Amino acid sequence: DLRGIQVIPKLLAASAVLTLNEYVSNLFTQAAGLGPNLADGVAVFNVASHQGNLGSAALDRAALLTARKVIMKMLNDASKRIGLIPRYLLVPIDLESTAWELVSSVLDPETANNTPNILRDSGMGMRAPIVVPNWTDVNNWYVMCDPAQIACIELGFLFGNEVPELLSQQDPSSGMVFTNDVINYKVRWDFGGDWIDYRGAFGSVVA
């Protein structure tokens, strides 16, 4: 089945992308949703040490507005406001519908009034929500700034290879190809990453 053989490299590449997605999503879910410890010895999301960037409210308009204010009031090391603008709402699959209503509705989706929805992307609003299929907790949600404004998570790739490397053994004179007419494929992608700054991120770990 030549078509079956041709699809193997695509499946390997897709598996590599899933591995990267799992790696990054795990940076949020460590320590029951608080994230790994930073250089200061405190988890990424912490009320007392990280300018109140941890909440516990379920996703709704009031909670999202609170998260937005916390990020917009973030201070730098000189105790001056950075002027951050929250852009992305990250949610599990179960909160997809709620997230879309909150950030896409022209008017306030939770009232019958004609109040403009400031969470909608209109320059200062939020962009389309990002659904993270790896997250199994159906309640926790996070807000992030654009990485172009502040880098919160950094990924590094060996030799700068940001795409997976597909290798195959198909020399007909050696190995399994010679003895069993078997072609071996493997995908290689060396990368690593971690949180480098809590500012620009807010997490709501809902009980």
PDB file of C-alpha atoms in Angstrom:
ATOM      1  CA  ASP A   1       0.000   0.000   0.000  1.00  0.00           C
ATOM      2  CA  LEU A   2       2.105   2.892  -1.269  1.00  0.00           C
ATOM      3  CA  ARG A   3      -0.317   5.497   0.048  1.00  0.00           C
ATOM      4  CA  GLY A   4      -0.025   3.966   3.481  1.00  0.00           C
ATOM      5  CA  ILE A   5       3.747   4.276   3.273  1.00  0.00           C
ATOM      6  CA  GLN A   6       3.558   7.866   2.067  1.00  0.00           C
ATOM      7  CA  VAL A   7       1.484   8.931   5.076  1.00  0.00           C
ATOM      8  CA  ILE A   8       4.047   7.659   7.604  1.00  0.00           C
ATOM      9  CA  PRO A   9       6.240  10.807   7.499  1.00  0.00           C
ATOM     10  CA  LYS A  10       3.157  12.977   8.008  1.00  0.00           C
ATOM     11  CA  LEU A  11       2.120  10.951  11.037  1.00  0.00           C
ATOM     12  CA  LEU A  12       5.610  11.243  12.506  1.00  0.00           C
ATOM     13  CA  ALA A  13       5.625  15.012  12.026  1.00  0.00           C
ATOM     14  CA  ALA A  14       2.175  15.295  13.591  1.00  0.00           C
ATOM     15  CA  SER A  15       3.367  13.239  16.555  1.00  0.00           C
ATOM     16  CA  ALA A  16       6.314  15.600  17.022  1.00  0.00           C
ATOM     17  CA  VAL A  17       3.985  18.612  17.090  1.00  0.00           C
ATOM     18  CA  LEU A  18       1.751  16.894  19.643  1.00  0.00           C
ATOM     19  CA  THR A  19       4.816  16.241  21.798  1.00  0.00           C
ATOM     20  CA  LEU A  20       5.737  19.937  21.724  1.00  0.00           C
ATOM     21  CA  ASN A  21       2.163  20.944  22.546  1.00  0.00           C
ATOM     22  CA  GLU A  22       2.131  18.556  25.488  1.00  0.00           C
ATOM     23  CA  TYR A  23       5.454  19.935  26.725  1.00  0.00           C
ATOM     24  CA  VAL A  24       4.267  23.555  26.665  1.00  0.00           C
ATOM     25  CA  SER A  25       0.825  22.830  28.136  1.00  0.00           C
ATOM     26  CA  ASN A  26       2.530  20.991  30.998  1.00  0.00           C
ATOM     27  CA  LEU A  27       4.300  24.220  31.938  1.00  0.00           C
ATOM     28  CA  PHE A  28       0.889  25.483  33.072  1.00  0.00           C
ATOM     29  CA  THR A  29      -0.473  22.383  34.764  1.00  0.00           C
ATOM     30  CA  GLN A  30       2.503  21.582  37.014  1.00  0.00           C
ATOM     31  CA  ALA A  31       1.882  21.871  40.773  1.00  0.00           C
ATOM     32  CA  ALA A  32      -1.891  21.520  40.338  1.00  0.00           C
ATOM     33  CA  GLY A  33      -2.083  24.434  37.915  1.00  0.00           C
ATOM     34  CA  LEU A  34       0.306  26.827  39.671  1.00  0.00           C
ATOM     35  CA  GLY A  35       3.178  26.128  37.302  1.00  0.00           C
ATOM     36  CA  PRO A  36       6.834  25.388  38.069  1.00  0.00           C
ATOM     37  CA  ASN A  37       8.954  27.443  40.443  1.00  0.00           C
ATOM     38  CA  LEU A  38      10.823  30.419  39.026  1.00  0.00           C
ATOM     39  CA  ALA A  39      14.283  31.601  40.056  1.00  0.00           C
ATOM     40  CA  ASP A  40      12.758  33.203  43.168  1.00  0.00           C
ATOM     41  CA  GLY A  41      11.627  29.788  44.388  1.00  0.00           C
ATOM     42  CA  VAL A  42       7.929  30.624  43.945  1.00  0.00           C
ATOM     43  CA  ALA A  43       5.463  29.032  41.521  1.00  0.00           C
ATOM     44  CA  VAL A  44       4.590  31.063  38.440  1.00  0.00           C
ATOM     45  CA  PHE A  45       1.103  31.832  39.673  1.00  0.00           C
ATOM     46  CA  ASN A  46       1.204  33.197  43.216  1.00  0.00           C
ATOM     47  CA  VAL A  47      -0.876  35.913  44.881  1.00  0.00           C
ATOM     48  CA  ALA A  48       1.601  37.199  47.438  1.00  0.00           C
ATOM     49  CA  SER A  49       4.860  37.059  45.511  1.00  0.00           C
ATOM     50  CA  HIS A  50       3.809  37.636  41.909  1.00  0.00           C
ATOM     51  CA  GLN A  51       1.606  40.718  42.025  1.00  0.00           C
ATOM     52  CA  GLY A  52      -1.643  38.837  42.526  1.00  0.00           C
ATOM     53  CA  ASN A  53      -1.496  36.880  39.282  1.00  0.00           C
ATOM     54  CA  LEU A  54      -3.438  33.941  40.735  1.00  0.00           C
ATOM     55  CA  GLY A  55      -7.209  33.752  41.053  1.00  0.00           C
ATOM     56  CA  SER A  56      -9.748  31.073  41.851  1.00  0.00           C
ATOM     57  CA  ALA A  57     -12.934  32.304  40.148  1.00  0.00           C
ATOM     58  CA  ALA A  58     -14.717  30.368  37.437  1.00  0.00           C
ATOM     59  CA  LEU A  59     -14.516  31.857  33.957  1.00  0.00           C
ATOM     60  CA  ASP A  60     -17.006  34.675  33.482  1.00  0.00           C
ATOM     61  CA  ARG A  61     -16.901  38.325  32.476  1.00  0.00           C
ATOM     62  CA  ALA A  62     -16.153  39.686  35.961  1.00  0.00           C
ATOM     63  CA  ALA A  63     -13.317  37.217  36.529  1.00  0.00           C
ATOM     64  CA  LEU A  64     -11.801  37.929  33.123  1.00  0.00           C
ATOM     65  CA  LEU A  65     -11.962  41.679  33.704  1.00  0.00           C
ATOM     66  CA  THR A  66     -10.205  41.167  37.044  1.00  0.00           C
ATOM     67  CA  ALA A  67      -7.466  39.147  35.372  1.00  0.00           C
ATOM     68  CA  ARG A  68      -7.100  41.856  32.748  1.00  0.00           C
ATOM     69  CA  LYS A  69      -6.685  44.567  35.408  1.00  0.00           C
ATOM     70  CA  VAL A  70      -4.088  42.545  37.314  1.00  0.00           C
ATOM     71  CA  ILE A  71      -1.932  42.183  34.219  1.00  0.00           C
ATOM     72  CA  MET A  72      -2.378  45.814  33.157  1.00  0.00           C
ATOM     73  CA  LYS A  73      -1.183  46.939  36.604  1.00  0.00           C
ATOM     74  CA  MET A  74       1.961  44.790  36.572  1.00  0.00           C
ATOM     75  CA  LEU A  75       5.116  46.582  37.746  1.00  0.00           C
ATOM     76  CA  ASN A  76       8.691  46.185  36.559  1.00  0.00           C
ATOM     77  CA  ASP A  77      11.733  45.921  38.839  1.00  0.00           C
ATOM     78  CA  ALA A  78      11.690  49.692  39.272  1.00  0.00           C
ATOM     79  CA  SER A  79       8.085  49.554  40.565  1.00  0.00           C
ATOM     80  CA  LYS A  80       6.758  51.271  37.457  1.00  0.00           C
ATOM     81  CA  ARG A  81       3.779  49.998  35.486  1.00  0.00           C
ATOM     82  CA  ILE A  82       4.853  48.215  32.333  1.00  0.00           C
ATOM     83  CA  GLY A  83       1.706  48.976  30.351  1.00  0.00           C
ATOM     84  CA  LEU A  84       0.913  45.376  29.443  1.00  0.00           C
ATOM     85  CA  ILE A  85      -2.172  44.462  27.443  1.00  0.00           C
ATOM     86  CA  PRO A  86      -3.653  40.954  27.894  1.00  0.00           C
ATOM     87  CA  ARG A  87      -4.267  39.327  24.524  1.00  0.00           C
ATOM     88  CA  TYR A  88      -4.895  35.612  24.861  1.00  0.00           C
ATOM     89  CA  LEU A  89      -7.370  33.587  26.877  1.00  0.00           C
ATOM     90  CA  LEU A  90      -6.259  29.965  27.200  1.00  0.00           C
ATOM     91  CA  VAL A  91      -8.941  27.439  28.135  1.00  0.00           C
ATOM     92  CA  PRO A  92      -9.623  23.685  28.158  1.00  0.00           C
ATOM     93  CA  ILE A  93     -12.041  22.244  25.635  1.00  0.00           C
ATOM     94  CA  ASP A  94     -14.929  22.413  28.128  1.00  0.00           C
ATOM     95  CA  LEU A  95     -14.696  26.232  28.379  1.00  0.00           C
ATOM     96  CA  GLU A  96     -14.447  26.898  24.648  1.00  0.00           C
ATOM     97  CA  SER A  97     -18.012  28.179  24.213  1.00  0.00           C
ATOM     98  CA  THR A  98     -17.835  30.463  27.261  1.00  0.00           C
ATOM     99  CA  ALA A  99     -14.472  31.841  26.154  1.00  0.00           C
ATOM    100  CA  TRP A 100     -15.701  32.639  22.644  1.00  0.00           C
ATOM    101  CA  GLU A 101     -18.757  34.467  23.974  1.00  0.00           C
ATOM    102  CA  LEU A 102     -16.666  36.569  26.349  1.00  0.00           C
ATOM    103  CA  VAL A 103     -14.083  37.738  23.834  1.00  0.00           C
ATOM    104  CA  SER A 104     -16.097  37.778  20.593  1.00  0.00           C
ATOM    105  CA  SER A 105     -19.462  39.336  21.482  1.00  0.00           C
ATOM    106  CA  VAL A 106     -19.873  42.924  20.338  1.00  0.00           C
ATOM    107  CA  LEU A 107     -21.941  43.726  23.436  1.00  0.00           C
ATOM    108  CA  ASP A 108     -21.697  42.506  27.018  1.00  0.00           C
ATOM    109  CA  PRO A 109     -22.810  38.848  26.663  1.00  0.00           C
ATOM    110  CA  GLU A 110     -23.981  38.581  30.269  1.00  0.00           C
ATOM    111  CA  THR A 111     -26.550  41.398  30.317  1.00  0.00           C
ATOM    112  CA  ALA A 112     -29.416  42.667  28.188  1.00  0.00           C
ATOM    113  CA  ASN A 113     -27.931  46.175  28.151  1.00  0.00           C
ATOM    114  CA  ASN A 114     -26.226  47.677  25.124  1.00  0.00           C
ATOM    115  CA  THR A 115     -22.926  47.886  26.979  1.00  0.00           C
ATOM    116  CA  PRO A 116     -19.934  47.573  24.642  1.00  0.00           C
ATOM    117  CA  ASN A 117     -17.793  44.532  25.285  1.00  0.00           C
ATOM    118  CA  ILE A 118     -14.311  45.908  26.000  1.00  0.00           C
ATOM    119  CA  LEU A 119     -12.915  42.373  26.029  1.00  0.00           C
ATOM    120  CA  ARG A 120     -13.567  42.098  22.308  1.00  0.00           C
ATOM    121  CA  ASP A 121     -10.546  42.603  20.065  1.00  0.00           C
ATOM    122  CA  SER A 122     -10.794  46.253  19.127  1.00  0.00           C
ATOM    123  CA  GLY A 123      -7.230  47.359  19.677  1.00  0.00           C
ATOM    124  CA  MET A 124      -7.173  46.966  23.465  1.00  0.00           C
ATOM    125  CA  GLY A 125      -9.269  43.810  23.662  1.00  0.00           C
ATOM    126  CA  MET A 126      -8.448  40.105  23.501  1.00  0.00           C
ATOM    127  CA  ARG A 127      -7.971  37.944  20.474  1.00  0.00           C
ATOM    128  CA  ALA A 128      -9.681  34.648  19.713  1.00  0.00           C
ATOM    129  CA  PRO A 129      -9.349  32.221  22.638  1.00  0.00           C
ATOM    130  CA  ILE A 130      -6.794  29.431  22.471  1.00  0.00           C
ATOM    131  CA  VAL A 131      -8.226  26.012  23.266  1.00  0.00           C
ATOM    132  CA  VAL A 132      -5.633  23.666  24.781  1.00  0.00           C
ATOM    133  CA  PRO A 133      -6.754  20.068  24.196  1.00  0.00           C
ATOM    134  CA  ASN A 134      -4.080  18.668  26.540  1.00  0.00           C
ATOM    135  CA  TRP A 135      -5.653  20.278  29.608  1.00  0.00           C
ATOM    136  CA  THR A 136      -7.887  17.822  31.437  1.00  0.00           C
ATOM    137  CA  ASP A 137      -8.986  20.142  34.242  1.00  0.00           C
ATOM    138  CA  VAL A 138     -12.307  21.501  33.008  1.00  0.00           C
ATOM    139  CA  ASN A 139     -12.271  24.675  35.137  1.00  0.00           C
ATOM    140  CA  ASN A 140      -8.811  26.270  35.141  1.00  0.00           C
ATOM    141  CA  TRP A 141      -8.061  29.059  32.681  1.00  0.00           C
ATOM    142  CA  TYR A 142      -5.214  31.452  31.967  1.00  0.00           C
ATOM    143  CA  VAL A 143      -4.591  34.840  30.392  1.00  0.00           C
ATOM    144  CA  MET A 144      -1.401  35.794  28.574  1.00  0.00           C
ATOM    145  CA  CYS A 145       0.105  38.827  26.889  1.00  0.00           C
ATOM    146  CA  ASP A 146       1.463  38.793  23.368  1.00  0.00           C
ATOM    147  CA  PRO A 147       5.039  37.424  23.548  1.00  0.00           C
ATOM    148  CA  ALA A 148       6.090  40.359  21.382  1.00  0.00           C
ATOM    149  CA  GLN A 149       5.252  42.615  24.341  1.00  0.00           C
ATOM    150  CA  ILE A 150       6.729  40.494  27.108  1.00  0.00           C
ATOM    151  CA  ALA A 151       8.282  37.028  26.950  1.00  0.00           C
ATOM    152  CA  CYS A 152       6.891  34.750  29.649  1.00  0.00           C
ATOM    153  CA  ILE A 153       7.865  31.367  28.218  1.00  0.00           C
ATOM    154  CA  GLU A 154      10.987  30.667  26.202  1.00  0.00           C
ATOM    155  CA  LEU A 155      11.616  27.650  23.985  1.00  0.00           C
ATOM    156  CA  GLY A 156      14.990  26.668  22.592  1.00  0.00           C
ATOM    157  CA  PHE A 157      15.682  24.304  19.685  1.00  0.00           C
ATOM    158  CA  LEU A 158      18.953  22.473  19.089  1.00  0.00           C
ATOM    159  CA  PHE A 159      20.882  24.222  16.302  1.00  0.00           C
ATOM    160  CA  GLY A 160      17.842  26.428  15.769  1.00  0.00           C
ATOM    161  CA  ASN A 161      15.819  23.641  14.124  1.00  0.00           C
ATOM    162  CA  GLU A 162      12.248  24.744  14.791  1.00  0.00           C
ATOM    163  CA  VAL A 163      10.796  21.915  12.705  1.00  0.00           C
ATOM    164  CA  PRO A 164      11.171  18.191  13.390  1.00  0.00           C
ATOM    165  CA  GLU A 165      13.875  16.296  11.539  1.00  0.00           C
ATOM    166  CA  LEU A 166      12.705  13.167   9.705  1.00  0.00           C
ATOM    167  CA  LEU A 167      15.316  10.426   9.280  1.00  0.00           C
ATOM    168  CA  SER A 168      15.032   7.181   7.348  1.00  0.00           C
ATOM    169  CA  GLN A 169      17.194   4.131   6.827  1.00  0.00           C
ATOM    170  CA  GLN A 170      16.679   2.922   3.274  1.00  0.00           C
ATOM    171  CA  ASP A 171      20.092   1.824   2.047  1.00  0.00           C
ATOM    172  CA  PRO A 172      19.276  -1.451   0.223  1.00  0.00           C
ATOM    173  CA  SER A 173      22.720  -2.857   0.980  1.00  0.00           C
ATOM    174  CA  SER A 174      22.653  -2.697   4.800  1.00  0.00           C
ATOM    175  CA  GLY A 175      20.576  -3.090   7.922  1.00  0.00           C
ATOM    176  CA  MET A 176      16.936  -4.168   8.005  1.00  0.00           C
ATOM    177  CA  VAL A 177      16.428  -2.915   4.471  1.00  0.00           C
ATOM    178  CA  PHE A 178      18.851  -5.579   3.205  1.00  0.00           C
ATOM    179  CA  THR A 179      17.749  -8.465   5.427  1.00  0.00           C
ATOM    180  CA  ASN A 180      13.986  -7.900   5.689  1.00  0.00           C
ATOM    181  CA  ASP A 181      13.080  -5.273   3.069  1.00  0.00           C
ATOM    182  CA  VAL A 182      12.118  -2.968   5.925  1.00  0.00           C
ATOM    183  CA  ILE A 183      12.548   0.816   5.779  1.00  0.00           C
ATOM    184  CA  ASN A 184      12.968   2.438   9.197  1.00  0.00           C
ATOM    185  CA  TYR A 185      11.773   5.962   9.941  1.00  0.00           C
ATOM    186  CA  LYS A 186      12.311   8.115  12.977  1.00  0.00           C
ATOM    187  CA  VAL A 187      11.672  11.713  13.889  1.00  0.00           C
ATOM    188  CA  ARG A 188      14.107  13.779  15.945  1.00  0.00           C
ATOM    189  CA  TRP A 189      13.364  17.124  17.572  1.00  0.00           C
ATOM    190  CA  ASP A 190      15.546  18.413  20.384  1.00  0.00           C
ATOM    191  CA  PHE A 191      14.000  21.270  22.317  1.00  0.00           C
ATOM    192  CA  GLY A 192      13.566  22.621  25.814  1.00  0.00           C
ATOM    193  CA  GLY A 193      11.876  25.520  27.519  1.00  0.00           C
ATOM    194  CA  ASP A 194      10.537  27.025  30.695  1.00  0.00           C
ATOM    195  CA  TRP A 195       8.908  30.068  32.242  1.00  0.00           C
ATOM    196  CA  ILE A 196      11.204  33.094  32.415  1.00  0.00           C
ATOM    197  CA  ASP A 197       8.797  35.762  33.719  1.00  0.00           C
ATOM    198  CA  TYR A 198       5.462  35.705  35.544  1.00  0.00           C
ATOM    199  CA  ARG A 199       4.558  39.223  34.480  1.00  0.00           C
ATOM    200  CA  GLY A 200       2.190  39.088  31.550  1.00  0.00           C
ATOM    201  CA  ALA A 201       0.407  35.978  32.813  1.00  0.00           C
ATOM    202  CA  PHE A 202      -2.605  35.334  35.041  1.00  0.00           C
ATOM    203  CA  GLY A 203      -3.983  31.989  36.112  1.00  0.00           C
ATOM    204  CA  SER A 204      -7.289  31.051  37.679  1.00  0.00           C
ATOM    205  CA  VAL A 205      -7.048  27.716  39.480  1.00  0.00           C
ATOM    206  CA  VAL A 206     -10.665  26.935  40.261  1.00  0.00           C
ATOM    207  CA  ALA A 207     -11.390  24.642  43.189  1.00  0.00           C
TER     208      ALA A 207
END
